Coordinates of C-alpha atoms in Angstrom, one line a residue:
Chain J
M1 CA -69.9 -179.4 221.3
S2 CA -70.6 -175.4 222.0
I3 CA -71.4 -174.8 225.6
K4 CA -75.1 -174.1 225.8
L5 CA -76.1 -171.8 228.9
A6 CA -78.8 -173.2 231.4
P7 CA -82.0 -172.2 230.0
E8 CA -82.7 -169.9 233.6
L9 CA -79.2 -167.7 232.8
V10 CA -81.2 -167.3 229.1
A11 CA -83.9 -165.9 230.3
L12 CA -82.3 -164.0 232.3
I13 CA -80.2 -161.7 229.8
D14 CA -83.6 -162.2 227.8
A15 CA -85.3 -160.1 230.3
L16 CA -82.3 -157.5 231.2
E17 CA -82.0 -157.2 227.8
A18 CA -85.6 -155.7 227.6
L19 CA -84.6 -153.1 229.7
P20 CA -83.6 -149.6 228.0
G21 CA -80.2 -148.9 226.6
I22 CA -79.3 -152.5 227.3
G23 CA -78.0 -154.1 225.2
P24 CA -76.8 -157.8 224.6
R25 CA -73.4 -157.6 225.5
T26 CA -74.2 -155.5 228.9
A27 CA -77.3 -158.3 229.2
Q28 CA -74.6 -161.0 229.9
R29 CA -72.2 -158.7 232.0
L30 CA -75.2 -157.7 234.4
A31 CA -76.4 -161.0 234.3
F32 CA -72.7 -162.7 235.3
H33 CA -72.9 -159.8 237.4
L34 CA -75.9 -160.7 239.4
L35 CA -74.6 -164.2 239.5
N36 CA -71.5 -163.3 240.9
H37 CA -73.0 -161.2 243.6
S38 CA -75.7 -163.7 244.5
E39 CA -76.5 -162.4 248.0
T40 CA -76.1 -158.9 247.8
V41 CA -76.8 -157.7 244.5
L42 CA -78.8 -160.6 243.2
T43 CA -81.1 -161.3 246.1
P44 CA -81.9 -157.4 246.9
L45 CA -82.9 -157.2 243.5
S46 CA -85.0 -159.9 243.5
D47 CA -86.6 -159.4 246.7
A48 CA -87.8 -155.6 244.9
L49 CA -89.1 -156.8 242.1
N50 CA -91.6 -159.4 243.9
G51 CA -91.8 -156.5 246.4
V52 CA -93.4 -154.0 243.5
R53 CA -95.6 -156.2 242.1
S54 CA -97.3 -157.4 245.3
G55 CA -97.2 -154.7 247.3
L56 CA -97.3 -151.5 244.6
G57 CA -100.2 -150.1 242.6
R58 CA -101.6 -147.1 240.8
C59 CA -103.4 -144.1 243.1
A60 CA -106.9 -144.5 242.0
M61 CA -106.8 -140.2 241.8
C62 CA -103.8 -139.4 240.6
N63 CA -102.2 -142.7 239.1
S64 CA -98.9 -142.1 240.6
F65 CA -97.4 -145.8 242.3
S66 CA -98.4 -145.8 246.0
Q67 CA -99.1 -148.9 248.3
T68 CA -102.6 -147.1 249.1
S69 CA -105.0 -145.3 246.9
P70 CA -105.5 -142.2 247.1
C71 CA -101.8 -141.7 247.7
A72 CA -100.5 -139.9 250.6
V73 CA -100.1 -137.2 248.2
C74 CA -103.5 -136.9 247.5
S75 CA -104.6 -137.4 250.7
D76 CA -102.5 -134.9 251.7
P77 CA -104.7 -131.2 253.4
R78 CA -101.9 -129.5 253.0
R79 CA -101.8 -129.9 249.4
E80 CA -104.4 -127.0 247.3
G81 CA -107.4 -129.4 246.2
R82 CA -108.4 -127.1 244.1
L83 CA -105.4 -126.8 242.0
L84 CA -103.9 -129.8 239.9
C85 CA -101.0 -130.3 237.6
V86 CA -100.8 -132.5 234.7
V87 CA -97.5 -134.3 234.4
E88 CA -95.9 -136.8 231.5
S89 CA -94.7 -139.1 234.1
V90 CA -93.6 -139.7 237.8
A91 CA -90.2 -138.8 237.3
D92 CA -91.6 -135.1 235.9
Q93 CA -93.7 -135.1 238.9
L94 CA -90.4 -135.3 241.2
A95 CA -89.5 -132.2 238.8
V96 CA -91.9 -130.0 239.0
D97 CA -92.6 -131.0 243.2
A98 CA -89.0 -130.8 243.6
S99 CA -89.1 -126.8 242.4
L100 CA -91.2 -125.9 245.6
A101 CA -93.4 -123.8 242.9
W102 CA -96.2 -126.1 242.7
P103 CA -98.8 -125.8 246.0
G104 CA -101.6 -128.4 244.5
R105 CA -102.2 -132.1 243.3
Y106 CA -100.8 -133.6 240.7
F107 CA -102.5 -136.3 237.8
V108 CA -99.9 -138.6 235.8
L109 CA -100.1 -139.1 232.6
N110 CA -98.6 -142.5 230.8
G111 CA -96.4 -141.0 228.9
R112 CA -97.1 -138.2 225.8
L113 CA -99.4 -139.2 223.0
N114 CA -97.5 -140.9 220.4
P115 CA -100.3 -143.1 218.0
I116 CA -97.5 -145.0 215.8
E117 CA -96.3 -146.6 219.1
G118 CA -99.8 -147.1 219.9
R119 CA -99.9 -144.9 222.8
G120 CA -103.6 -143.2 221.8
P121 CA -105.7 -141.3 224.6
F122 CA -106.8 -144.2 226.6
E123 CA -103.5 -145.3 226.5
I124 CA -101.7 -142.4 228.3
G125 CA -104.6 -142.1 230.5
L126 CA -106.4 -138.8 229.8
D127 CA -110.6 -140.3 229.9
Q128 CA -109.3 -141.6 234.0
L129 CA -107.8 -137.6 233.8
L130 CA -111.4 -136.6 232.6
H131 CA -112.7 -138.4 235.3
V132 CA -110.8 -137.5 238.2
V133 CA -111.1 -134.1 237.0
K134 CA -115.1 -134.2 237.1
T135 CA -114.8 -135.8 240.7
L136 CA -113.1 -132.5 241.7
E137 CA -115.1 -130.7 240.2
G138 CA -118.0 -132.0 242.1
P139 CA -117.6 -130.9 245.7
A140 CA -115.1 -128.7 246.0
G141 CA -114.3 -127.7 242.7
L142 CA -111.4 -126.8 240.5
D143 CA -109.8 -123.4 240.2
E144 CA -107.8 -124.4 237.3
V145 CA -105.6 -127.4 235.5
V146 CA -102.2 -126.9 234.4
I147 CA -100.9 -129.5 231.8
A148 CA -97.1 -129.4 232.4
T149 CA -96.1 -131.4 229.3
S150 CA -92.9 -130.6 227.3
Y151 CA -92.5 -128.4 224.7
T152 CA -92.0 -131.6 222.4
P153 CA -93.7 -132.0 219.6
E154 CA -95.4 -135.7 221.2
G155 CA -95.3 -133.2 224.3
D156 CA -97.8 -130.4 223.0
A157 CA -100.3 -133.2 220.6
T158 CA -101.1 -134.1 223.9
A159 CA -101.5 -130.9 225.3
Y160 CA -103.9 -129.9 222.3
Y161 CA -105.7 -132.9 223.2
A162 CA -106.0 -133.0 226.9
I163 CA -107.1 -129.0 226.7
D164 CA -109.6 -129.4 224.1
M165 CA -111.2 -132.7 226.1
I166 CA -111.4 -130.4 229.7
K167 CA -112.5 -127.5 227.9
K168 CA -115.0 -129.4 225.9
A169 CA -116.7 -130.9 228.8
F170 CA -115.8 -128.1 231.2
P171 CA -116.1 -124.6 229.3
D172 CA -115.5 -122.4 232.7
L173 CA -112.7 -124.0 234.6
K174 CA -109.2 -122.1 233.5
V175 CA -106.4 -124.5 231.6
T176 CA -103.0 -123.3 231.5
R177 CA -99.7 -124.6 230.3
L178 CA -96.4 -123.9 231.9
A179 CA -94.5 -120.9 230.4
R180 CA -92.0 -121.1 227.8
G181 CA -88.8 -119.0 228.1
V182 CA -85.2 -119.0 228.7
P183 CA -84.2 -121.6 231.5
A184 CA -82.4 -120.7 234.8
G185 CA -78.2 -120.8 234.2
V186 CA -77.9 -120.6 230.6
E187 CA -76.4 -118.0 228.8
I188 CA -79.0 -116.6 226.2
E189 CA -75.7 -117.2 223.8
Y190 CA -76.3 -120.5 223.7
T191 CA -80.2 -120.8 224.4
D192 CA -82.2 -121.9 221.0
L193 CA -83.8 -120.4 218.5
N194 CA -87.4 -121.2 219.0
T195 CA -87.5 -121.0 222.9
L196 CA -85.6 -117.4 222.4
A197 CA -88.3 -116.1 219.8
N198 CA -91.2 -117.6 222.3
A199 CA -89.2 -115.8 225.4
L200 CA -89.3 -112.7 223.2
Y201 CA -93.1 -113.3 222.2
Q202 CA -94.1 -113.7 225.7
R203 CA -91.5 -111.1 227.6
R204 CA -93.3 -108.9 230.3
Chain R
M1 CA -94.4 -131.4 251.8
S2 CA -92.1 -132.7 248.9
I3 CA -93.2 -136.1 247.6
K4 CA -92.3 -139.7 249.1
L5 CA -91.6 -142.3 246.9
A6 CA -92.9 -145.5 248.1
P7 CA -90.7 -147.8 249.8
E8 CA -91.3 -150.4 247.6
L9 CA -89.9 -148.3 245.0
V10 CA -87.0 -146.5 246.7
A11 CA -85.9 -150.1 247.7
L12 CA -85.9 -151.2 243.3
I13 CA -84.2 -148.3 242.3
D14 CA -81.3 -148.9 245.1
A15 CA -81.4 -152.2 244.1
L16 CA -81.0 -151.3 240.8
E17 CA -78.4 -149.3 241.3
A18 CA -76.1 -151.5 242.8
L19 CA -76.1 -153.4 239.5
P20 CA -72.4 -152.2 237.8
G21 CA -72.0 -149.0 235.7
I22 CA -75.7 -147.7 236.6
G23 CA -75.6 -144.6 238.6
P24 CA -79.3 -142.8 240.4
R25 CA -80.5 -141.4 237.5
T26 CA -80.3 -144.7 235.6
A27 CA -81.8 -146.7 238.5
Q28 CA -84.8 -144.1 238.6
R29 CA -85.3 -144.3 235.1
L30 CA -85.2 -147.8 235.0
A31 CA -87.2 -148.6 238.3
F32 CA -90.1 -146.7 236.5
H33 CA -89.5 -147.8 232.7
L34 CA -90.3 -151.4 235.2
L35 CA -93.1 -150.5 236.4
N36 CA -94.4 -148.5 233.5
H37 CA -94.1 -152.1 231.4
S38 CA -95.3 -154.6 234.2
E39 CA -96.8 -156.7 232.2
T40 CA -94.0 -157.3 229.7
V41 CA -90.7 -156.1 231.3
L42 CA -91.0 -156.2 235.4
T43 CA -92.6 -159.7 235.4
P44 CA -90.1 -161.8 233.2
L45 CA -87.4 -159.6 234.9
S46 CA -88.9 -161.0 238.4
D47 CA -89.7 -164.2 237.1
A48 CA -85.8 -165.5 236.0
L49 CA -84.2 -163.3 239.0
N50 CA -86.6 -166.1 241.0
G51 CA -86.2 -168.9 238.3
V52 CA -82.5 -168.6 239.0
R53 CA -82.5 -168.5 242.6
S54 CA -84.2 -171.6 242.5
G55 CA -82.8 -173.4 240.1
L56 CA -79.4 -172.6 239.1
G57 CA -76.3 -173.4 241.4
R58 CA -72.4 -174.3 240.6
C59 CA -71.3 -177.0 239.5
A60 CA -69.1 -179.1 241.7
M61 CA -66.5 -179.9 238.9
C62 CA -66.2 -176.9 236.9
N63 CA -67.1 -173.8 239.1
S64 CA -69.9 -172.9 237.0
F65 CA -73.5 -171.7 236.9
S66 CA -75.9 -175.0 236.2
Q67 CA -79.0 -176.8 237.1
T68 CA -77.0 -180.1 237.6
S69 CA -73.9 -181.1 239.0
P70 CA -71.9 -181.9 237.3
C71 CA -73.0 -179.5 234.5
A72 CA -73.8 -180.6 231.0
V73 CA -70.2 -179.7 229.8
C74 CA -68.4 -181.1 232.4
S75 CA -70.5 -184.5 231.9
D76 CA -70.3 -184.5 228.1
P77 CA -68.2 -187.6 227.2
R78 CA -67.2 -186.0 224.1
R79 CA -65.1 -183.7 226.1
E80 CA -61.5 -184.7 226.5
G81 CA -61.4 -185.0 230.0
R82 CA -57.7 -185.6 230.8
L83 CA -57.5 -181.8 229.4
L84 CA -58.7 -179.1 231.8
C85 CA -58.9 -175.1 230.9
V86 CA -58.6 -172.5 233.5
V87 CA -60.7 -169.2 233.1
E88 CA -62.1 -166.3 235.1
S89 CA -65.1 -166.3 234.5
V90 CA -68.4 -167.8 232.4
A91 CA -67.9 -165.3 229.5
D92 CA -64.3 -165.9 229.3
Q93 CA -65.4 -169.6 229.0
L94 CA -67.9 -169.0 226.2
A95 CA -65.2 -166.7 224.4
V96 CA -62.6 -169.6 224.4
D97 CA -65.0 -172.4 223.9
A98 CA -66.4 -169.9 220.3
S99 CA -62.8 -170.5 219.2
L100 CA -63.7 -174.1 218.9
A101 CA -60.0 -174.4 220.0
W102 CA -60.4 -176.3 223.4
P103 CA -61.2 -180.1 223.1
G104 CA -61.3 -180.3 227.2
R105 CA -63.0 -179.5 230.1
Y106 CA -62.8 -176.3 232.1
F107 CA -62.6 -174.8 235.1
V108 CA -64.1 -171.8 235.7
L109 CA -63.1 -169.2 239.0
N110 CA -64.6 -166.6 240.5
G111 CA -62.6 -163.7 239.1
R112 CA -59.0 -162.4 239.9
L113 CA -56.8 -162.2 242.5
N114 CA -57.4 -158.7 244.2
P115 CA -56.3 -159.0 248.3
I116 CA -57.4 -155.0 248.4
E117 CA -60.8 -155.9 247.0
G118 CA -60.5 -159.4 249.5
R119 CA -60.2 -161.6 246.7
G120 CA -57.7 -164.0 247.8
P121 CA -57.1 -167.6 246.5
F122 CA -60.1 -168.8 248.8
E123 CA -62.8 -166.3 247.3
I124 CA -61.5 -166.9 243.8
G125 CA -62.1 -170.4 244.0
L126 CA -58.5 -172.0 244.1
D127 CA -58.4 -174.2 246.8
Q128 CA -61.7 -176.2 244.4
L129 CA -59.3 -175.9 241.6
L130 CA -56.7 -177.8 243.2
H131 CA -59.2 -180.3 244.9
V132 CA -60.9 -181.2 241.2
V133 CA -57.4 -181.7 240.1
K134 CA -56.5 -184.0 242.6
T135 CA -59.9 -185.9 241.7
L136 CA -59.4 -185.7 237.7
E137 CA -55.5 -187.0 238.7
G138 CA -57.1 -190.1 240.1
P139 CA -58.9 -192.3 238.0
A140 CA -58.2 -191.3 234.4
G141 CA -55.3 -188.7 234.8
L142 CA -54.8 -185.6 233.7
D143 CA -52.1 -184.5 231.1
E144 CA -52.2 -180.8 230.8
V145 CA -53.9 -177.6 233.1
V146 CA -54.1 -174.6 230.5
I147 CA -54.3 -171.5 232.7
A148 CA -56.5 -169.3 230.8
T149 CA -56.3 -166.3 232.6
S150 CA -55.9 -162.7 230.7
Y151 CA -52.1 -160.8 230.5
T152 CA -53.4 -158.0 232.9
P153 CA -50.8 -157.5 236.6
E154 CA -54.1 -159.1 238.0
G155 CA -54.3 -162.1 236.0
D156 CA -50.6 -162.7 235.9
A157 CA -50.9 -162.9 239.5
T158 CA -53.6 -165.4 239.3
A159 CA -51.4 -167.2 237.0
Y160 CA -48.8 -167.3 238.7
Y161 CA -50.2 -168.7 242.5
A162 CA -52.0 -171.4 240.2
I163 CA -49.6 -172.4 238.5
D164 CA -47.7 -172.8 241.7
M165 CA -50.0 -174.5 243.9
I166 CA -50.6 -176.8 240.8
K167 CA -46.9 -177.7 240.5
K168 CA -46.2 -178.1 244.2
A169 CA -48.9 -180.5 244.7
F170 CA -48.5 -182.3 241.3
P171 CA -44.6 -181.6 240.2
D172 CA -45.0 -184.2 237.4
L173 CA -48.5 -182.4 235.6
K174 CA -47.4 -179.9 232.9
V175 CA -49.3 -176.8 233.1
T176 CA -49.6 -174.6 230.3
R177 CA -50.5 -170.7 229.8
L178 CA -52.3 -169.5 226.9
A179 CA -49.3 -168.0 223.8
R180 CA -48.9 -164.4 223.8
G181 CA -49.0 -162.6 220.5
V182 CA -50.2 -160.5 217.8
P183 CA -53.5 -160.9 218.0
A184 CA -55.4 -161.4 214.3
G185 CA -57.4 -158.4 212.3
V186 CA -55.0 -156.3 214.3
E187 CA -52.2 -154.3 212.2
I188 CA -48.9 -154.5 213.0
E189 CA -48.4 -150.7 213.6
Y190 CA -50.9 -150.5 215.7
T191 CA -50.4 -153.3 218.3
D192 CA -48.7 -152.1 221.3
L193 CA -45.0 -152.7 222.5
N194 CA -45.6 -155.2 225.4
T195 CA -47.5 -157.3 222.5
L196 CA -45.2 -156.7 219.8
A197 CA -42.2 -158.0 222.6
N198 CA -43.6 -160.7 223.3
A199 CA -44.7 -161.9 219.9
L200 CA -41.1 -161.4 219.1
Y201 CA -38.8 -163.3 221.7
Q202 CA -41.6 -166.0 221.3
R203 CA -41.7 -166.4 217.5
R204 CA -41.4 -169.3 215.5

């Protein structure tokens, strides 16, 4: 005689549970919150998801999310077209751009190499990166490609693969990675040994 | 020259941020996760929300979410129609039902009274409760209404209001609240004083 939730409600709870960091209890709580705030929370979220599904694609040049291809960033004439920065995600692209230290364009990978989870070079978009580098090398020429992946094992593997791939196709193209060192605002005492060692080796 | 996110993406981040317990950083992370897992996460969530919007309403008898009205619970002939349990939410209804100790029907309030947040008797559905009690009193008669709100200040206020309202309309109807006492599986030593005092006063 136990209560069966409506199938629509079960589907909603299941879909919310698929989000990262959301367990079964939170998914149920969120589902009831959505239903109890139909006008103010559910409708905007549903409309936003429908809008993203129908209106948002990938830019063919930088692989970022955009309504147009090329996107506003790639077609911005104020950006230095001879400089390309390769990042792991749109979130990383926003972080690099917020530093105001990069005048060039971007290419956004679909994450980092992780063969165990089925993310090989093709899945994260490295073949598309090579294609974009070829396209940019053509008319105007490229001065430099910066691989701005993180200094984690997966980020390192991604960078090594990308650098090797680009160097094989374009032996004369300058390919770099972000400098390693002590981050801003952190006490030397609390900086991890790996970071300190790299900051010492690459002192200037 | 900073990067502007596509308006669809901004709308999605804003809509996710409106969910309880989700801040701006988590909302952005969830939005990118949805976009990066378009087939496996975004589409099911979007479909589920669309399904809930179009297919799920409220049961006119118990105010729970249902495709039909009356819902499967209200129209279940195995449930004792002369017993009504009033709960604060569908989550509470599920909890009461999982205890297997309630053979009757339910009425689901839209939360607890909280005038400061604009939730008065009408907003939480107390007028609808009175209407349902009237309807049930009619043909078959009601034996008892249990107000199963929590023993919090808001839950107490809701219970007092509901009991007063029902007693005024139906002076002979039995209206009760859940027993207070020591919860199962908890050491007496660690039970809070308020709970212990009530368990002592109502000892049997």
